[in-house]
Amino acid sequence: MTELLDFLRSPWPWYVGGPLIGLTVPLLLWLGNKSFGISSNMRHACAILLPERAKPDFFRYDWRKERWNLVFAGGLVLGGFVAGVLLANPEPTRLSAAGVQSVQDLGVGVRPGLVPAELTDLGNPGVWLLLALSGLLVGFGTRYGGGCTSGHAITGLSTLQGPSLIATVSFFVGGILSANFLLPLFMAVMG
């Protein structure tokens, strides 16, 4: 049993994890004609939670047909809990010296763990500003792009859709710009 736990706790090579993730989407399409996308769960949640008289037309549909997607998202949360808490690797995250220097150059302190303490201090008003602005940008981009990164980059590209290629490239460019320009700016403001 300890060998299995050690195997599950250790990092998996890209040639194992990549195909496992990459084959999930074609299997969903092939086995159940299910289109993969996580952002649509927010629409389902609104359709479930909003009172009937207050719902815009966008949320008036039979969300029960999409229960599988809600179960899938719940499985992701459960899997994240199992991986992050029950199967957590007790060793500190290993970063190369160049990686540590690169992150420190952005104004982020490197400590044990994956999320910098500067970005999780909810007593700091700057963190709330960062969360609000980030949420607004991600929400706008998701709605404007017609889906989230997982939907476009995994499902859209696997079915050779041109708009998904444009959306995926835009997501990556936005991420690079945010990490290299917005994050240092916010760290300077919050510091």
Coordinates of C-alpha atoms in Angstrom, one line a residue:
M1 CA 0.0 0.0 0.0
T2 CA 2.8 2.4 0.8
E3 CA 4.3 1.8 -2.7
L4 CA 1.0 2.9 -4.2
L5 CA 0.8 6.0 -2.1
D6 CA 4.4 6.9 -2.9
F7 CA 3.7 6.4 -6.6
L8 CA 0.6 8.7 -6.4
R9 CA 2.4 11.3 -4.4
S10 CA 5.4 11.6 -6.7
P11 CA 5.3 13.8 -9.8
W12 CA 4.3 12.0 -12.9
P13 CA 6.3 12.5 -16.1
W14 CA 4.7 14.6 -18.9
Y15 CA 4.4 11.5 -21.2
V16 CA 2.0 9.9 -18.6
G17 CA 0.0 12.8 -17.3
G18 CA -0.3 14.6 -20.7
P19 CA -1.9 11.7 -22.6
L20 CA -4.2 10.9 -19.6
I21 CA -5.5 14.5 -19.7
G22 CA -5.5 14.8 -23.5
L23 CA -7.4 11.6 -24.0
T24 CA -10.2 12.5 -21.6
V25 CA -11.8 15.0 -24.0
P26 CA -11.9 12.8 -27.1
L27 CA -13.3 10.0 -24.9
L28 CA -16.1 12.3 -23.6
L29 CA -16.9 13.3 -27.2
W30 CA -16.8 9.7 -28.5
L31 CA -18.5 7.9 -25.6
G32 CA -21.3 10.4 -24.7
N33 CA -21.2 13.2 -27.3
K34 CA -20.3 15.5 -24.3
S35 CA -18.6 18.8 -25.0
F36 CA -16.0 19.6 -22.3
G37 CA -16.0 23.0 -20.6
I38 CA -15.8 24.2 -17.0
S39 CA -17.0 27.7 -17.4
S40 CA -20.5 26.5 -18.5
N41 CA -21.0 25.3 -15.0
M42 CA -21.3 28.9 -13.8
R43 CA -24.2 29.2 -16.2
H44 CA -25.7 26.0 -14.8
A45 CA -25.3 27.2 -11.2
C46 CA -27.0 30.5 -12.0
A47 CA -29.9 28.6 -13.7
I48 CA -30.2 26.4 -10.6
L49 CA -29.9 29.2 -8.0
L50 CA -31.7 32.2 -9.5
P51 CA -35.4 32.5 -8.7
E52 CA -37.5 31.8 -11.7
R53 CA -39.0 35.3 -11.9
A54 CA -35.6 36.9 -11.8
K55 CA -33.9 34.8 -14.4
P56 CA -32.9 36.4 -17.7
D57 CA -33.6 34.4 -20.8
F58 CA -30.0 33.2 -20.9
F59 CA -30.6 31.1 -17.8
R60 CA -34.0 29.7 -18.8
Y61 CA -33.1 26.3 -20.1
D62 CA -33.2 22.7 -18.9
W63 CA -30.0 22.6 -16.8
R64 CA -30.8 19.0 -15.8
K65 CA -29.5 17.8 -19.2
E66 CA -26.1 19.2 -18.2
R67 CA -25.9 17.5 -14.8
W68 CA -23.0 15.4 -15.9
N69 CA -20.9 18.6 -16.3
L70 CA -21.7 19.6 -12.7
V71 CA -20.7 16.2 -11.5
F72 CA -17.5 16.4 -13.5
A73 CA -16.7 19.8 -11.9
G74 CA -17.5 18.4 -8.5
G75 CA -15.1 15.5 -9.3
L76 CA -12.4 18.0 -10.1
V77 CA -12.9 19.7 -6.7
L78 CA -12.9 16.3 -4.9
G79 CA -9.8 15.2 -6.9
G80 CA -8.0 18.5 -6.0
F81 CA -8.8 17.9 -2.3
V82 CA -7.6 14.3 -2.5
A83 CA -4.4 15.3 -4.4
G84 CA -3.7 18.4 -2.3
V85 CA -4.6 17.2 1.2
L86 CA -4.7 13.4 1.4
L87 CA -1.9 12.7 -1.1
A88 CA 0.1 15.9 -0.6
N89 CA 3.8 15.6 -1.1
P90 CA 5.5 16.7 2.2
E91 CA 8.6 17.8 0.4
P92 CA 8.9 21.5 -0.5
T93 CA 8.3 22.4 -4.1
R94 CA 11.5 22.1 -6.0
L95 CA 12.3 25.1 -8.2
S96 CA 15.5 25.7 -10.2
A97 CA 17.7 28.6 -9.1
A98 CA 16.8 30.4 -12.3
G99 CA 13.1 29.8 -11.6
V100 CA 13.5 31.2 -8.0
Q101 CA 15.4 34.2 -9.3
S102 CA 12.8 34.8 -12.0
V103 CA 9.9 34.8 -9.5
Q104 CA 11.8 37.0 -7.1
D105 CA 12.5 39.5 -9.9
L106 CA 8.7 39.8 -10.2
G107 CA 8.6 40.9 -6.6
V108 CA 7.2 37.6 -5.2
G109 CA 8.9 36.0 -2.3
V110 CA 9.6 32.3 -2.7
R111 CA 8.7 30.2 0.4
P112 CA 7.5 26.6 0.8
G113 CA 4.1 26.1 -0.9
L114 CA 2.7 26.9 -4.2
V115 CA 0.9 30.2 -3.6
P116 CA 2.9 33.2 -2.4
A117 CA 1.8 34.6 1.0
E118 CA 1.7 38.1 -0.4
L119 CA -1.2 37.1 -2.7
T120 CA -3.3 35.4 0.0
D121 CA -3.2 38.0 2.8
L122 CA -6.8 38.9 2.8
G123 CA -6.1 41.6 5.4
N124 CA -4.4 43.6 2.6
P125 CA -6.8 45.7 0.6
G126 CA -4.5 45.3 -2.4
V127 CA -5.1 41.6 -2.4
W128 CA -8.9 42.3 -2.6
L129 CA -8.2 44.7 -5.5
L130 CA -6.1 42.1 -7.3
L131 CA -8.8 39.4 -6.8
A132 CA -11.6 41.7 -8.0
L133 CA -9.7 42.9 -11.1
S134 CA -8.5 39.4 -11.9
G135 CA -12.0 38.0 -11.6
L136 CA -13.4 40.7 -13.8
L137 CA -10.8 40.2 -16.5
V138 CA -11.2 36.4 -16.4
G139 CA -15.0 36.6 -16.4
F140 CA -15.0 39.1 -19.3
G141 CA -12.5 37.1 -21.3
T142 CA -14.4 33.9 -20.8
R143 CA -17.7 35.4 -21.8
Y144 CA -16.2 37.4 -24.7
G145 CA -14.2 34.4 -26.0
G146 CA -17.3 32.1 -25.7
G147 CA -15.7 29.7 -23.2
C148 CA -12.8 29.1 -20.9
T149 CA -9.3 27.9 -21.5
S150 CA -10.3 24.3 -20.9
G151 CA -13.1 24.4 -23.4
H152 CA -11.2 26.2 -26.2
A153 CA -7.7 24.8 -25.6
I154 CA -8.8 21.2 -25.1
T155 CA -12.1 20.6 -26.9
G156 CA -11.8 23.3 -29.5
L157 CA -8.3 22.5 -30.6
S158 CA -8.9 18.8 -30.6
T159 CA -11.8 19.3 -33.0
L160 CA -9.7 21.8 -35.1
Q161 CA -11.8 24.9 -34.6
G162 CA -10.1 28.1 -35.8
P163 CA -11.8 30.4 -33.2
S164 CA -10.5 28.2 -30.4
L165 CA -7.0 28.6 -31.7
I166 CA -7.4 32.4 -31.6
A167 CA -8.9 32.2 -28.1
T168 CA -6.2 29.9 -26.8
V169 CA -3.4 32.1 -28.2
S170 CA -5.1 35.1 -26.7
F171 CA -5.3 33.3 -23.3
F172 CA -1.6 32.5 -23.4
V173 CA -0.6 36.1 -24.4
G174 CA -2.8 37.5 -21.7
G175 CA -1.2 35.1 -19.1
I176 CA 2.3 36.1 -20.2
L177 CA 1.5 39.8 -20.1
S178 CA -0.2 39.4 -16.7
A179 CA 2.7 37.5 -15.2
N180 CA 5.4 39.8 -16.5
F181 CA 3.8 43.2 -16.3
L182 CA 0.6 43.2 -14.2
L183 CA 1.9 41.0 -11.4
P184 CA 5.1 43.2 -10.8
L185 CA 2.9 46.3 -10.9
F186 CA 0.5 44.9 -8.3
M187 CA 3.3 43.7 -6.1
A188 CA 4.9 47.1 -6.1
V189 CA 1.5 48.7 -5.2
M190 CA 0.7 46.2 -2.5
G191 CA 4.3 46.3 -1.1

